[in-house]
Amino acid sequence: MSKLDSRIPAGPLADKWKNHKDHMNLVSPNNRDKIDIIVVGTGLAGGSAAATLAEQGYNVKAFCYQDSPRRAHSIAAQGGINAAKNYQGDGDSTYRLFYDTIKGGDYRSREANVYRLAEVSASIIDQCVAQGVPFGREYGGQLDNRSFGGVQVKRTFYAKGQTGQQLLLGAYSAVSRQIGKGRIKMYNRHEMLDLVIVDGKARGIIARNLVTGEIERHSAHAVVIASGGYGNVYFLSTNAMGSNVSAAWKIHKKGAYFANPCYVQIHPTCIPVHGTAQSKLTLMSESLRNSGRIWVPKNIEDAVAIREGKLRPENIAPENRDYYLERRYPAFGNLVPRDVASRAAKERCDAGYGIENNDTHEGVYLDFSTEIQKKGKEAAVEKNIHNPTDQQIYDLGKAWIEEKYGNLFVMYEKITADNPYVTPMKIYPAVHYTMGGVWVDYNLQSTIPGCFVIGEANFSDHGANRLGASALMQGLADGYFVLPYTIADYLSADIRTGEIPTNSPAFDAAEKEIQDKVNFFMTNNGKHSVDYFHKKLGHIMWNKVGMGRTPEGLQEAIKEIEDVRKEFWADVRVPGDANGMNMELEKAFRVADFLELGQLMAKDALAREESCGGHFRWDHATPEGEAERDDENFKYVAAWEYQGDDINQETMHKEDLIYENIEVKTRSYK
Amino acid sequence: MSAQKGLNLTLKIWRQKNNKTKGQFETYKISDVSTDSSFLEMLDMLNENLVNEGQEAIAFDHDCREGICGMCSLYINGRPHGPDTGITTCQLHMRMFKDGETIHIEPWRSAAFPIIKDLVVDRSAFDRVMAAGGFISVNTSGNTLDANAILVPKEDADNAMDAAACIGCGACVATCKNGAASLFVGAKVSQFALLPQGKVEAKRRVLNMVKAMDEEGFGNCSNTGACEVECPKGISLEVIARMNREYFSASVDQG
Ligand SMILES: Cc1cc2nc3c(=O)[nH]c(=O)nc-3n(C[C@H](O)[C@H](O)[C@H](O)COP(=O)(O)OP(=O)(O)OC[C@H]3O[C@@H](n4cnc5c(N)ncnc54)[C@H](O)[C@@H]3O)c2cc1C
Ligand code: SF4
Ligand code: FES
């Protein structure tokens, strides 16, 4: 049994990263082109890593399943990216960003990693600006900032509502530059299906060329997994349709521990589900919570009338609205962290006050009318308009909102056919981000030597809950500034190894296994499509491993998922041909892995007998319905070790979380 | 579920096994499509029906389904991304269609975008144009200037952002009768031309990108403006004008 060694450097927190960098082994520039590195995924994490490693002189082979690295799921991030620049002079600092992130993560993330993240955050902004990322600016030409849920300073940098897009295009242009130089070989429309281990070290991957169907072998001295999160295990989520766990799950099956799989972030501001044909959910950026007030009707008759279409929300008087976040959490109001906001919405809807006319009545309002009034009045003063009319105030306020969030409002209207400038937006929580992932040490190496994991695919920085605008930060920190150093320490032993051959027994065996699976899927000829099973799994996950969990529900989920999994292998049908593009086959491989992961998530949630962050157990709640953490018994990372086909047999290893520099407190947003 | 109506539709869809075989239109019927569904959800439904009948699903590109990744394509009733304006196919909703309607669905058609299968085309020519110069040559080490040391007038930053909003979907190429990629390339050239960071290598960039664009088999721009009309991100023809200005001044310098 391998031991968990987090390899956190000794010494004072603020010096750990610097000291570590000073003492790690290096690969000298003239030796770097003797080394090949595979990077799976070209989102913010993988793209930035590939570009930087290539810049340093390594040979990089990068893979993504889309037709271009520019399409990675990171592109969809809207709101912004945090950095402790203190440009606004509101008291921000490395320590404060570190502290907010640890607290926001409900004291379930690793202190040293989070400190390093806060430390390098400022460089990310410098780097991206130098690359031409068009962040929002003030009239004086300096960078502008906004604030995000869970914090009380303005440290979020943004590029309109398209921050992820612009950061990814920045990384993509850096990747493009290295492709042009021949230092990155890009494999678009390729999916990694397995990891190859030679003599105990990660030495390559098996990938399927999604255009020709060919199963290919690729070797390298190290493999970096940057394949994103696993939220699509719920079928409906804000993730891109192709987002999947396969790369992370395959390395798990080869020996990498999977940490805290039950930590899932449910984002409070998504457009509610419209019907059974729905394929995915759309996020409305959290930045909207800076300007919107969240409410449901105070009187249940009004909620019923709204659902029946007999009453419009505009016509409910302010005193008949329940601004439940402002009521329950006066200090943070609408800006409480995501888990708190999501549960509060569920609580109101479960109590019958939901406003959406769907089967489950799940929906609350996000209302901009107060902000339109306020900003309209401010603008009138600025423009020297005395005694403005109501219409003038509205128009000026609307113009302000449009400047700030215009594209989101257009997007909302296209999807729902409602005009959010007039009618409050309908929102409801949805699965968004996964804090759990592959266990990695301080060097971002998994329990498999030579296999590194970065970005959303690893577990280390967010704990049980992730604050807004910190995933983009982590992806780029890992890729630009952490991994390129730490991987050198590992690779320094490999400068004499030479090219890794792909004709070894390890490659033969891995390829055969995949080929056999392809053959199975193509000939099984069952009764149901892949989506049929994915939806079934998603349903169980949302109902029993979702926003509120109970021991009974989790036990049922484990059993039910097992049944769906058996049914899948007996009865899945994949039509078409394996020797060419076949998207049903692609999905089959992904859903097979989701089925195993789903079971482990339920198992992990069952074992964690406390509530923290996104993991909420009804049997561990205060009388007011707030989460009840148990630091004494559960201040650890649960790292699961694969033990063969039966997921119930996985064993848990514990990494104790030691906080030397901050006091662990109860998280309160009252 | 909000007020919804079930549409019955006839779909004429381009099917093509791969780039070596010929394709043809096939006709499919689909019933009870919710007007709240997106166009791609309608295709999901059709595919589910096909798979249940043991037939091969229709291949089409998509990923984010939020109008931002640029992966979805589709030529719908003679227009890229369909009848609505300012959106991608994943944001097209079925309420734009009428009960009983026949809808024609084709892949992007352009010499520079070969068909891979059914409705999926190969847009990697865009990536190659980017690799020829669509970047600022800055080392990714993080040892650069403090971000606020480079002041950018808000207006320039906003204009650069508008140009940078291109999602690389290729609708501009698909709709252009010459198959020109000028809107796409102009957008990238403009983003960097508007920012101080991009200035140093502006000449090299535009010359290399334009050269690569020509080599990839994109047609010549004749300023018809169809691209601007169909661009889901509202990229304006101004970016083409700016690219041309940058190109001419760079060529003059070179000569
Ligand atoms: C709608 C939305 C809005 C968001 N807004 C914000 C925000 O405002 N601020 C913030 O900080 N965070 C935000 N997030 C979260 C953030 O965007 C993600 O966590 C982050 O971008 C993940 O980056 P990544 O590089 O780890 O993975 P991704 O960007 O998901 O990239 C994954 C890559 O892996 C590849 N891949 C996956 N599997 C395989 C395989 N088997 N073989 C080959 N390649 C594979 C994919 O092709 C892709 O290139 C948002 C997320 C969503 C969904
Ligand atoms: S310019 Fe517009 S149409 Fe052309 S690729 Fe960019 S977003 Fe698509
Ligand atoms: S699927 Fe991403 S833009 Fe349509």
CSV table of C-alpha atoms in Angstrom, one decimal, chain A residues 214-477:
chain,number,residue,atom,x,y,z
A,214,GLU,CA,-7.5,4.5,-34.8
A,215,ILE,CA,-6.2,3.4,-31.4
A,216,GLU,CA,-2.8,5.1,-31.0
A,217,ARG,CA,0.2,4.7,-28.7
A,218,HIS,CA,2.0,7.8,-27.5
A,219,SER,CA,5.0,7.7,-25.2
A,220,ALA,CA,6.7,10.4,-23.0
A,221,HIS,CA,8.8,10.7,-19.9
A,222,ALA,CA,5.9,12.2,-17.9
A,223,VAL,CA,2.2,12.6,-18.4
A,224,VAL,CA,0.2,15.6,-17.2
A,225,ILE,CA,-3.5,15.3,-16.9
A,226,ALA,CA,-5.4,18.5,-17.2
A,227,SER,CA,-8.8,17.1,-18.3
A,228,GLY,CA,-11.1,19.3,-16.2
A,229,GLY,CA,-13.9,18.4,-13.8
A,230,TYR,CA,-16.5,15.6,-13.6
A,231,GLY,CA,-19.7,17.5,-13.0
A,232,ASN,CA,-21.3,15.7,-16.0
A,233,VAL,CA,-21.7,12.7,-13.9
A,234,TYR,CA,-25.1,14.4,-13.1
A,235,PHE,CA,-25.9,14.5,-16.8
A,236,LEU,CA,-27.4,18.0,-16.4
A,237,SER,CA,-24.8,20.5,-15.4
A,238,THR,CA,-23.2,23.7,-16.5
A,239,ASN,CA,-20.3,21.8,-18.0
A,240,ALA,CA,-19.7,21.4,-21.7
A,241,MET,CA,-21.3,18.3,-23.2
A,242,GLY,CA,-18.0,16.5,-23.7
A,243,SER,CA,-16.6,17.2,-20.2
A,244,ASN,CA,-15.8,13.9,-18.7
A,245,VAL,CA,-13.8,12.1,-16.0
A,246,SER,CA,-12.2,9.4,-18.2
A,247,ALA,CA,-8.6,10.6,-18.1
A,248,ALA,CA,-8.7,11.1,-14.3
A,249,TRP,CA,-10.6,7.9,-13.7
A,250,LYS,CA,-8.3,5.8,-15.9
A,251,ILE,CA,-5.3,6.9,-13.9
A,252,HIS,CA,-7.2,6.2,-10.8
A,253,LYS,CA,-7.7,2.6,-12.0
A,254,LYS,CA,-4.0,2.5,-12.6
A,255,GLY,CA,-3.1,3.5,-9.1
A,256,ALA,CA,-3.7,7.3,-8.6
A,257,TYR,CA,-5.8,8.0,-5.5
A,258,PHE,CA,-9.0,9.9,-6.0
A,259,ALA,CA,-9.6,12.5,-3.4
A,260,ASN,CA,-12.8,13.9,-1.9
A,261,PRO,CA,-15.0,12.9,-4.8
A,262,CYS,CA,-18.2,13.9,-3.0
A,263,TYR,CA,-17.3,17.6,-3.1
A,264,VAL,CA,-19.4,19.1,-5.8
A,265,GLN,CA,-20.2,22.8,-6.2
A,266,ILE,CA,-23.8,23.6,-6.9
A,267,HIS,CA,-24.0,27.0,-8.4
A,268,PRO,CA,-26.9,29.2,-7.3
A,269,THR,CA,-27.5,31.2,-10.4
A,270,CYS,CA,-28.4,28.9,-13.3
A,271,ILE,CA,-31.4,29.0,-15.6
A,272,PRO,CA,-34.0,26.5,-14.2
A,273,VAL,CA,-34.6,23.2,-16.0
A,274,HIS,CA,-37.3,23.6,-18.7
A,275,GLY,CA,-38.2,20.1,-19.6
A,276,THR,CA,-37.3,16.5,-20.1
A,277,ALA,CA,-35.5,17.0,-23.4
A,278,GLN,CA,-33.0,19.3,-21.7
A,279,SER,CA,-29.4,18.5,-22.4
A,280,LYS,CA,-27.5,20.9,-20.2
A,281,LEU,CA,-28.0,23.9,-17.9
A,282,THR,CA,-26.8,27.4,-18.5
A,283,LEU,CA,-25.1,29.5,-15.9
A,284,MET,CA,-25.9,33.1,-15.4
A,285,SER,CA,-22.6,34.6,-14.0
A,286,GLU,CA,-22.3,34.9,-10.3
A,287,SER,CA,-21.2,38.5,-10.9
A,288,LEU,CA,-24.9,39.3,-11.4
A,289,ARG,CA,-25.3,38.8,-7.6
A,290,ASN,CA,-23.4,42.1,-7.2
A,291,SER,CA,-26.3,43.9,-8.8
A,292,GLY,CA,-29.3,41.6,-8.3
A,293,ARG,CA,-31.4,40.8,-5.3
A,294,ILE,CA,-32.7,37.3,-4.8
A,295,TRP,CA,-36.2,36.8,-3.6
A,296,VAL,CA,-39.3,34.6,-3.7
A,297,PRO,CA,-42.9,35.7,-2.8
A,298,LYS,CA,-43.5,36.1,0.9
A,299,ASN,CA,-47.0,34.7,0.6
A,300,ILE,CA,-47.5,31.2,-0.7
A,301,GLU,CA,-50.7,32.2,-2.6
A,302,ASP,CA,-48.5,34.6,-4.6
A,303,ALA,CA,-46.1,31.8,-5.4
A,304,VAL,CA,-48.9,29.6,-6.6
A,305,ALA,CA,-50.5,32.4,-8.7
A,306,ILE,CA,-47.1,33.1,-10.3
A,307,ARG,CA,-46.7,29.4,-11.2
A,308,GLU,CA,-50.1,29.4,-12.7
A,309,GLY,CA,-49.3,32.4,-14.8
A,310,LYS,CA,-52.0,34.6,-13.0
A,311,LEU,CA,-49.5,37.0,-11.5
A,312,ARG,CA,-46.4,38.7,-12.7
A,313,PRO,CA,-43.4,39.2,-10.4
A,314,GLU,CA,-43.2,42.9,-11.3
A,315,ASN,CA,-46.6,43.3,-9.7
A,316,ILE,CA,-45.7,41.9,-6.3
A,317,ALA,CA,-45.0,44.8,-3.9
A,318,PRO,CA,-41.6,44.9,-2.3
A,319,GLU,CA,-43.1,44.3,1.2
A,320,ASN,CA,-44.5,41.0,-0.2
A,321,ARG,CA,-41.2,39.8,-1.3
A,322,ASP,CA,-39.0,37.6,0.8
A,323,TYR,CA,-35.3,38.6,0.2
A,324,TYR,CA,-34.3,35.5,2.0
A,325,LEU,CA,-30.5,35.9,1.7
A,326,GLU,CA,-30.6,39.4,3.1
A,327,ARG,CA,-33.0,38.2,5.8
A,328,ARG,CA,-30.9,35.2,6.9
A,329,TYR,CA,-27.4,36.5,6.2
A,330,PRO,CA,-27.4,40.3,6.9
A,331,ALA,CA,-23.6,40.7,6.7
A,332,PHE,CA,-23.1,39.1,3.3
A,333,GLY,CA,-26.7,39.2,1.9
A,334,ASN,CA,-26.8,38.3,-1.7
A,335,LEU,CA,-23.1,37.7,-1.8
A,336,VAL,CA,-22.9,34.7,0.5
A,337,PRO,CA,-20.8,31.8,-0.9
A,338,ARG,CA,-22.4,29.5,-3.4
A,339,ASP,CA,-23.2,26.6,-1.2
A,340,VAL,CA,-25.0,28.8,1.2
A,341,ALA,CA,-27.0,30.6,-1.5
A,342,SER,CA,-27.9,27.3,-3.2
A,343,ARG,CA,-29.2,25.6,-0.1
A,344,ALA,CA,-31.2,28.7,0.8
A,345,ALA,CA,-32.9,28.6,-2.6
A,346,LYS,CA,-33.6,24.9,-2.2
A,347,GLU,CA,-35.0,25.5,1.3
A,348,ARG,CA,-37.5,28.1,0.0
A,349,CYS,CA,-38.5,25.9,-3.0
A,350,ASP,CA,-38.9,22.8,-0.8
A,351,ALA,CA,-41.1,24.9,1.5
A,352,GLY,CA,-43.4,25.7,-1.5
A,353,TYR,CA,-42.3,29.2,-2.5
A,354,GLY,CA,-40.6,28.3,-5.8
A,355,ILE,CA,-41.8,30.3,-8.8
A,356,GLU,CA,-41.0,28.1,-11.8
A,357,ASN,CA,-43.8,26.4,-13.6
A,358,ASN,CA,-42.1,23.1,-14.0
A,359,ASP,CA,-42.7,19.7,-12.4
A,360,THR,CA,-40.6,20.5,-9.3
A,361,HIS,CA,-41.4,24.2,-9.0
A,362,GLU,CA,-37.7,24.9,-8.7
A,363,GLY,CA,-36.9,28.5,-9.3
A,364,VAL,CA,-36.3,31.8,-7.5
A,365,TYR,CA,-36.0,35.4,-8.7
A,366,LEU,CA,-32.9,37.4,-9.4
A,367,ASP,CA,-34.1,41.0,-9.6
A,368,PHE,CA,-32.3,44.0,-11.0
A,369,SER,CA,-35.0,46.6,-10.4
A,370,THR,CA,-33.4,48.1,-7.3
A,371,GLU,CA,-30.0,48.4,-9.0
A,372,ILE,CA,-31.5,49.9,-12.2
A,373,GLN,CA,-33.1,52.6,-10.0
A,374,LYS,CA,-30.0,53.2,-8.0
A,375,LYS,CA,-27.6,53.4,-10.9
A,376,GLY,CA,-30.1,55.4,-12.9
A,377,LYS,CA,-30.2,58.1,-10.2
A,378,GLU,CA,-26.4,58.1,-9.9
A,379,ALA,CA,-26.1,58.5,-13.6
A,380,ALA,CA,-28.6,61.4,-13.6
A,381,VAL,CA,-26.5,63.2,-11.0
A,382,GLU,CA,-23.4,62.6,-13.0
A,383,LYS,CA,-25.0,63.9,-16.1
A,384,ASN,CA,-26.4,67.0,-14.3
A,385,ILE,CA,-30.0,66.0,-15.0
A,386,HIS,CA,-32.0,67.5,-12.2
A,387,ASN,CA,-35.4,66.1,-11.4
A,388,PRO,CA,-35.1,63.1,-13.8
A,389,THR,CA,-38.3,61.4,-14.9
A,390,ASP,CA,-38.9,57.8,-13.9
A,391,GLN,CA,-38.3,56.8,-17.5
A,392,GLN,CA,-35.0,58.7,-17.6
A,393,ILE,CA,-33.9,57.0,-14.4
A,394,TYR,CA,-34.9,53.6,-15.8
A,395,ASP,CA,-33.1,54.2,-19.1
A,396,LEU,CA,-29.9,55.4,-17.5
A,397,GLY,CA,-30.0,52.5,-15.1
A,398,LYS,CA,-30.7,50.1,-17.8
A,399,ALA,CA,-27.8,51.5,-19.8
A,400,TRP,CA,-25.5,50.9,-16.8
A,401,ILE,CA,-26.6,47.2,-16.5
A,402,GLU,CA,-26.3,46.7,-20.2
A,403,GLU,CA,-22.7,48.0,-20.2
A,404,LYS,CA,-21.9,45.6,-17.4
A,405,TYR,CA,-23.8,42.4,-18.1
A,406,GLY,CA,-25.3,43.0,-21.6
A,407,ASN,CA,-24.3,39.7,-23.1
A,408,LEU,CA,-25.6,37.7,-20.2
A,409,PHE,CA,-29.0,39.4,-20.5
A,410,VAL,CA,-29.1,38.7,-24.2
A,411,MET,CA,-28.2,35.1,-23.6
A,412,TYR,CA,-30.9,34.8,-20.9
A,413,GLU,CA,-33.5,36.2,-23.2
A,414,LYS,CA,-32.6,33.9,-26.1
A,415,ILE,CA,-33.0,30.9,-23.9
A,416,THR,CA,-36.1,31.8,-21.9
A,417,ALA,CA,-37.9,34.4,-24.2
A,418,ASP,CA,-38.2,36.7,-21.1
A,419,ASN,CA,-36.8,40.2,-21.0
A,420,PRO,CA,-34.7,40.4,-17.8
A,421,TYR,CA,-34.6,44.2,-17.8
A,422,VAL,CA,-38.3,44.1,-17.1
A,423,THR,CA,-39.1,40.7,-15.5
A,424,PRO,CA,-36.7,39.4,-12.9
A,425,MET,CA,-34.5,36.5,-14.0
A,426,LYS,CA,-35.5,33.0,-12.9
A,427,ILE,CA,-32.7,31.1,-11.5
A,428,TYR,CA,-32.0,27.8,-9.6
A,429,PRO,CA,-28.9,26.0,-8.5
A,430,ALA,CA,-27.2,23.5,-10.8
A,431,VAL,CA,-24.1,21.3,-10.7
A,432,HIS,CA,-21.2,23.4,-11.7
A,433,TYR,CA,-17.7,22.6,-10.5
A,434,THR,CA,-16.1,19.6,-8.8
A,435,MET,CA,-13.7,20.3,-6.0
A,436,GLY,CA,-12.7,16.7,-5.6
A,437,GLY,CA,-10.3,15.1,-8.1
A,438,VAL,CA,-7.1,13.2,-8.3
A,439,TRP,CA,-5.0,13.4,-5.2
A,440,VAL,CA,-1.7,15.2,-5.8
A,441,ASP,CA,1.2,16.2,-3.6
A,442,TYR,CA,2.6,19.7,-3.3
A,443,ASN,CA,4.4,19.1,-6.6
A,444,LEU,CA,1.1,18.3,-8.3
A,445,GLN,CA,2.2,14.7,-8.7
A,446,SER,CA,-0.3,11.9,-8.2
A,447,THR,CA,0.5,8.7,-6.4
A,448,ILE,CA,1.8,7.4,-9.8
A,449,PRO,CA,5.3,8.6,-10.3
A,450,GLY,CA,5.6,10.7,-13.4
A,451,CYS,CA,1.8,11.3,-13.6
A,452,PHE,CA,0.9,14.9,-12.7
A,453,VAL,CA,-2.6,16.4,-12.4
A,454,ILE,CA,-3.5,20.1,-12.7
A,455,GLY,CA,-6.5,22.4,-12.9
A,456,GLU,CA,-10.0,21.2,-12.0
A,457,ALA,CA,-8.9,17.6,-12.4
A,458,ASN,CA,-6.9,17.6,-9.2
A,459,PHE,CA,-8.2,18.2,-5.7
A,460,SER,CA,-5.9,20.4,-3.7
A,461,ASP,CA,-6.8,24.0,-3.5
A,462,HIS,CA,-10.6,24.4,-3.1
A,463,GLY,CA,-11.5,22.3,-0.2
A,464,ALA,CA,-15.2,21.5,0.3
A,465,ASN,CA,-16.4,24.7,-1.5
A,466,ARG,CA,-14.9,26.9,-4.1
A,467,LEU,CA,-15.2,30.6,-4.1
A,468,GLY,CA,-16.1,32.4,-7.3
A,469,ALA,CA,-13.2,33.4,-9.7
A,470,SER,CA,-10.8,31.0,-8.1
A,471,ALA,CA,-10.9,28.1,-10.5
A,472,LEU,CA,-9.5,30.2,-13.4
A,473,MET,CA,-6.8,31.4,-11.0
A,474,GLN,CA,-5.9,27.8,-10.0
A,475,GLY,CA,-5.8,26.5,-13.6
A,476,LEU,CA,-3.4,29.2,-14.7
A,477,ALA,CA,-1.3,29.1,-11.5
